[in-house]
Short mmCIF file of C-alpha atoms and ligand atoms in Angstrom, two decimals:
data_model
loop_
_atom_site.label_atom_id
_atom_site.label_comp_id
_atom_site.label_asym_id
_atom_site.label_seq_id
_atom_site.Cartn_x
_atom_site.Cartn_y
_atom_site.Cartn_z
CA UNK Y 1 -18.47 6.87 -2.40
CA UNK Y 2 -15.37 5.09 -2.63
CA UNK Y 3 -12.14 7.37 -2.60
CA UNK Y 4 -10.26 8.89 -5.32
CA UNK Y 5 -7.05 6.74 -6.33
CA UNK Y 6 -4.09 7.50 -4.79
CA UNK Y 7 -3.09 8.65 -8.33
CA UNK Y 8 -5.47 10.71 -8.93
CA UNK Y 9 -4.84 12.01 -5.65
CA UNK Y 10 -1.08 12.87 -6.76
CA UNK Y 11 -2.14 14.32 -9.48
CA UNK Y 12 -3.53 16.82 -8.01
CA UNK Y 13 -1.20 18.01 -5.57
CA UNK Y 14 1.90 17.39 -7.92
CA UNK Y 15 2.89 20.96 -8.01
CA UNK Y 16 2.87 21.16 -4.39
CA UNK Y 17 4.72 17.42 -3.69
CA UNK Y 18 7.76 19.27 -6.48
CA UNK Y 19 7.48 22.81 -4.92
CA UNK Y 20 8.53 21.03 -1.26
CA UNK Y 21 11.54 19.93 -3.42
CA UNK Y 22 10.56 16.19 -3.43
CA UNK Y 23 10.90 14.55 -6.95
CA UNK Y 24 7.50 12.53 -8.17
CA UNK Y 25 8.54 9.05 -9.33
CA UNK Y 26 10.60 8.83 -5.37
CA UNK Y 27 7.09 8.47 -3.49
CA UNK Y 28 7.56 9.19 0.18
CA UNK Y 29 4.84 9.99 3.04
CA UNK Y 30 3.90 13.73 2.32
CA UNK Y 31 3.93 14.55 6.40
CA UNK Y 32 7.34 12.77 7.65
CA UNK Y 33 8.80 12.07 4.23
CA UNK Y 34 9.57 8.07 5.16
CA UNK Y 35 10.16 6.15 2.11
CA UNK Y 36 11.48 2.56 0.61
CA UNK Y 37 14.82 2.87 -0.45
CA UNK Y 38 14.19 3.03 -4.03
CA UNK Y 39 11.51 -0.26 -4.17
CA UNK Y 40 8.68 2.66 -5.44
CA UNK Y 41 10.44 4.58 -7.27
CA UNK Y 42 9.62 4.91 -10.85
CA UNK Y 43 13.16 3.43 -12.21
CA UNK Y 44 11.89 3.96 -15.95
CA UNK Y 45 14.52 6.34 -17.87
CA UNK Y 46 12.36 9.08 -19.06
CA UNK Y 47 8.90 7.58 -18.02
CA UNK Y 48 6.12 10.11 -19.09
CA UNK Y 49 4.06 12.44 -16.80
CA UNK Y 50 1.08 9.09 -16.80
CA UNK Y 51 3.50 6.69 -15.80
CA UNK Y 52 5.26 8.81 -12.88
CA UNK Y 53 1.13 9.97 -11.71
CA UNK Y 54 0.17 6.13 -12.18
CA UNK Y 55 2.94 4.46 -9.91
CA UNK Y 56 1.56 6.00 -6.87
CA UNK Y 57 -1.16 3.83 -6.64
CA UNK Y 58 2.01 1.21 -5.62
CA UNK Y 59 2.82 2.74 -2.78
CA UNK Y 60 1.79 1.92 0.47
CA UNK Y 61 0.58 5.44 1.99
CA UNK Y 62 -3.10 6.17 3.21
CA UNK Y 63 -5.47 7.75 1.64
CA UNK Y 64 -6.19 10.13 4.86
CA UNK Y 65 -8.85 13.38 4.61
CA UNK Y 66 -7.64 16.86 5.79
CA UNK Y 67 -10.52 18.15 7.04
CA UNK Y 68 -12.05 14.89 8.82
CA UNK Y 69 -15.48 13.32 7.39
CA UNK Y 70 -16.83 13.83 10.99
CA UNK Y 71 -16.41 18.01 10.51
CA UNK Y 72 -18.01 17.70 6.45
CA UNK Y 73 -14.66 17.27 4.91
CA UNK Y 74 -15.33 16.14 0.99
CA UNK Y 75 -13.83 13.18 -0.40
CA UNK Y 76 -12.39 14.97 -3.33
CA UNK Y 77 -8.46 14.81 -3.96
CA UNK Y 78 -7.87 18.21 -2.56
CA UNK Y 79 -9.54 17.02 0.71
CA UNK Y 80 -6.99 13.81 0.23
CA UNK Y 81 -3.39 13.72 1.68
CA UNK Y 82 -1.26 10.18 1.54
CA UNK Y 83 0.53 9.45 4.46
CA UNK Y 84 1.83 6.22 6.00
CA UNK Y 85 0.26 4.91 8.84
CA UNK Y 86 2.27 6.12 11.60
CA UNK Y 87 1.53 9.62 10.29
CA UNK Y 88 -2.22 8.72 9.68
CA UNK Y 89 -2.28 7.37 13.13
CA UNK Y 90 -0.83 10.79 14.77
CA UNK Y 91 -2.43 13.35 12.37
CA UNK Y 92 -4.85 16.06 14.00
CA UNK Y 93 -8.49 15.86 13.45
CA UNK Y 94 -9.35 19.08 12.80
CA UNK Y 95 -11.41 21.65 10.54
CA UNK Y 96 -8.77 23.75 9.61
CA UNK Y 97 -6.67 22.76 6.69
CA UNK Y 98 -3.84 25.09 8.28
CA UNK Y 99 -3.59 23.29 11.10
CA UNK Y 100 -3.20 20.41 9.66
CA UNK Y 101 -0.66 21.16 7.15
CA UNK Y 102 1.32 23.17 9.81
CA UNK Y 103 1.31 19.38 11.35
CA UNK Y 104 2.25 17.38 8.67
CA UNK Y 105 5.16 19.49 7.60
CA UNK Y 106 6.80 19.30 11.44
CA UNK Y 107 7.05 15.57 10.75
CA UNK Y 108 10.59 13.88 9.96
CA UNK Y 109 10.63 10.10 10.19
CA UNK Y 110 14.44 10.35 11.27
CA UNK Y 111 13.99 12.34 14.23
CA UNK Y 112 10.79 10.34 14.84
CA UNK Y 113 13.21 7.04 14.39
CA UNK Y 114 15.48 9.06 16.60
CA UNK Y 115 13.37 9.82 19.16
CA UNK Y 116 12.07 6.30 19.28
CA UNK Y 117 15.41 5.16 19.69
CA UNK Y 118 16.16 6.87 22.55
CA UNK Y 119 12.76 5.89 24.43
CA UNK Y 120 13.33 2.31 24.40
CA UNK Y 121 17.39 3.15 25.00
CA UNK Y 122 15.83 4.28 28.25
CA UNK Y 123 13.52 1.79 28.78
CA UNK Y 124 16.59 -0.92 29.18
CA UNK Y 125 18.76 2.03 31.05
CA UNK Y 126 21.40 1.80 28.23
CA UNK Y 127 21.85 5.93 28.42
CA UNK Y 128 25.77 5.02 29.73
CA UNK Y 129 26.35 2.79 27.18
CA UNK Y 130 25.30 4.55 23.54
CA UNK Y 131 29.26 5.10 22.80
CA UNK Y 132 29.49 1.40 23.47
CA UNK Y 133 26.25 0.41 21.41
CA UNK Y 134 27.48 2.73 18.27
CA UNK Y 135 30.89 0.67 18.51
CA UNK Y 136 28.97 -2.39 18.45
CA UNK Y 137 26.75 -1.59 15.77
CA UNK Y 138 29.66 -0.29 13.47
CA UNK Y 139 31.08 -3.99 13.65
CA UNK Y 140 28.98 -5.97 11.18
CA UNK Y 141 29.76 -9.18 12.85
CA UNK Y 142 28.70 -8.54 15.61
CA UNK Y 143 25.53 -6.53 13.91
CA UNK Y 144 24.84 -9.73 12.21
CA UNK Y 145 25.30 -11.97 15.34
CA UNK Y 146 22.78 -10.18 17.50
CA UNK Y 147 20.09 -9.61 15.13
CA UNK Y 148 20.39 -12.64 13.29
CA UNK Y 149 19.72 -14.12 17.38
CA UNK Y 150 16.10 -12.28 16.96
CA UNK Y 151 16.03 -13.84 13.67
CA UNK Y 152 16.53 -10.62 11.39
CA UNK Y 153 18.39 -11.41 8.33
CA UNK Y 154 20.14 -8.08 7.78
CA UNK Y 155 20.42 -9.09 3.61
CA UNK Y 156 16.65 -9.33 3.71
CA UNK Y 157 16.12 -5.94 5.11
CA UNK Y 158 12.66 -4.49 3.81
CA UNK Y 159 11.40 -7.57 2.53
CA UNK Y 160 10.05 -9.55 5.87
CA UNK Y 161 7.41 -8.65 8.28
CA UNK Y 162 8.24 -5.03 10.03
CA UNK Y 163 10.26 -5.25 13.03
CA UNK Y 164 9.74 -2.54 16.10
CA UNK Y 165 12.32 -0.37 17.18
CA UNK Y 166 12.15 -2.23 20.69
CA UNK Y 167 12.69 -5.36 19.05
CA UNK Y 168 16.06 -3.92 18.17
CA UNK Y 169 17.09 -2.09 21.70
CA UNK Y 170 15.92 -5.50 23.66
CA UNK Y 171 18.24 -7.53 21.37
CA UNK Y 172 20.95 -5.21 22.08
CA UNK Y 173 20.18 -5.23 25.67
CA UNK Y 174 20.44 -8.87 26.03
CA UNK Y 175 23.74 -8.97 24.30
CA UNK Y 176 25.41 -6.63 26.55
CA UNK Y 177 24.07 -8.18 29.46
CA UNK Y 178 25.47 -11.22 28.41
CA UNK Y 179 28.56 -9.87 27.68
CA UNK Y 180 28.72 -7.67 31.03
CA UNK Y 181 28.09 -11.70 32.78
CA UNK Y 182 31.23 -13.00 30.20
CA UNK Y 183 28.77 -15.16 28.63
CA UNK Y 184 29.88 -14.20 25.03
ZN1 LIG X 201 4.54 9.62 7.60
#
C-alpha cells in the first residue's frame, strides 16, 4: 500500500498544526520547525482551504510513521507525521505516540544549528575566537570573500546543493589561519 499524500496527512493534522501557532500556508518541519524562507509558502492571497492543503505536496518534508511499521503502526494519516530528513533520521522508533510527540516537540532547528556550529568550532579549536568570527561574519565583504573561496555565492543561497556547517567553519578556520600567518 502506498502512503497517503502529504496533503492528505496535513489535512488530518491541520487543526493540531494551527494550535501550535503555525500558519497553514507557511509549511515547516513539524518537529524542528525548519523552513525554506518563503519558497514553499502559499503566496496567493485569499487561497482556499483546498489550495492551502494541496500546497503541502510541494514541500520537501518526509512522511514519517509515528508508531513504526515494525511495531504494527498503520499507514493512515493519523500515524504519519511530516518532518525534515534530519528529524526523520533522528526520531525515535517507538511504540508510544506520547514518546514520539514529546521528542518532536523538543526539536528546534535553530538550537540544533547552534549546537552543530559549536561542535565544529571545537573541532577547529576556535573557542577563543568566537568574537573575532562574529566580527568577520558581520563584515559583508570578508564574509563574501570567505564563502566565495569555497564556491558559495551568497546570492545563490538556498538554490544549490546543501552546504554543511563543517564546510563553513572549515572555510573560516582557513581564513583565520592565513590571517594569522599574514598571508592575507
Ligand atoms: Zn526537522
